[in-house]
Amino acid sequence: MDCVTQNSAVISWETDQNTAGYVVLNSALDAEPRKLGAGSPGKRHEVSIAGLSPETTYHYVVEPGKDAFPSFEYSFRTAPPDGERRPFRFVFFSDCRAGAESGNTDYNGINAQVFQRLLQETMHQKASFGLLSGDFSNGYTTDLTYYESQIRSWKEIVQPIGASIPFFKGVGNHECAPVIFKIPDPDSPGRAFPALRDREDPYSIESIFSRNFVNPAGSVYGFPSPAPESQPGKKFHLSNLGPDYGETVFSFNWANLHIAFINTNYWTTCVKDGFDWSSRSFTDREGNFIALDVLGGNKEGYLMPNMLSWLERDLKAAQSDSDIDWILVVSHEPPFPCGGHLSDAMYWAKKHEPAQGLNRPERLLGDVLPMRDRFISILMKFPKVAAVLSGHEHNYSRMKIDSALNPRYTRPIWQIISGGGGAPYYLQDTGMPWENSIACFSPLPNYCRFDTDGKSLKLTVFSDGNEVIDNVDHFERVSFPK
Ligand SMILES: [Fe+2]
Ligand SMILES: [Fe+2]
């Protein structure tokens, strides 16, 4: 069950045989059940349902086809009418990939134990929908079949709850099924080091993600996802055009709330972990710059220009939409990492050196800092933007992005990191320029619950044991200075 709006929804399922199944749908408003689907036979089935009524509960059964058993009966509820100011609740959490242990904490690359717990809370707390910002499974495998089996396991875990509650899904760095190249080491003739690059379409991670998951496509304001990014030619005869963004960049509205998902892990190139760098005198953050120069592609946390233009256009439309009071932006890698990812995300401090951030604007793709600043300046432009929601760091933190950090940050916006979905936890870092802006930090597994009564937006953060870790009343005091 995905892409629920005030008047539509998408129901999807898979079968091991080619079938032409259908959905039987009914509500208290319908005299007769509706039968939808039964397109041409296949194994992946996606039925888009239109013409639904707002704030209505629908019951459905999937009839997968001849000689197959029907599904359980599930129900879902459509969104309130656009612009309605009334109470609803949703959750946000991230990074449910495998923990450091084994068994159920590493079920085919997923921490099923913690993830299931948080999914059950989503149901128990009667959330209308969930936002998940990536790192669903371990990924980082060159074996596409194995990677797709991880996605299948993820869906099996989500299914019991996801059949009734829509989850909007973002892409993270662990959504990664790359090719490995050997890069000649300019420092040691005859030596080479391994680097990963995202595959080209139709096997880029953006394509795999869009094929396997059901998400909205493009902006809710009617324009498609960003055009593929491009760059000058590279060695190895690789394409100069990046993959299609597909369903990794999109937005949707729920009543008076606008949510935009961006892709911080587009067209990834990186060096392979485990290579011995100790004998190298040439250290460009462990060879990543060399890999980018040779292979092209992009580094994690670097926001590319077409996507930023897309975001600005999308947020501008939401800002001028009188139905919308709040905007949230979901970004897997945080603009200001503070708990485990100083040496990537949108900072790229050099490992084992005092945190100060690398800035190499002379590089072809520039560096993350100017693009991060461009990203933040876009968020600052639109007063309805209340927060950027991130994962990547396996903990919880909340910090204020405001003029105390940089005089150009003229309006306070919260950065909320909730990456405690099951991946190995990280402790708080120190030494970065925004250290004093961090208002709350917890290494516990966690999820964020947002509540609105129509007038204010409120955040309560819980551990997996339902202790309250943090809360923010009245987001509007931050986003709408009075
Ligand atoms: Fe991540
Ligand atoms: Fe992560």
Coordinates of C-alpha atoms and ligand atoms in Angstrom, one line a residue, residues 95 135 172-174 332-333 341 392 394, ligand 1:
D95 CA 18.7 3.1 8.8
D135 CA 19.9 2.5 4.4
G172 CA 20.6 6.1 1.2
N173 CA 24.3 5.2 0.6
H174 CA 23.6 1.6 1.5
H332 CA 19.4 10.8 4.0
E333 CA 22.8 12.3 4.6
H341 CA 29.7 10.7 9.8
H392 CA 22.7 8.1 8.1
H394 CA 22.7 5.7 13.8
Ligands
FE1 FE 23.8 6.1 5.4

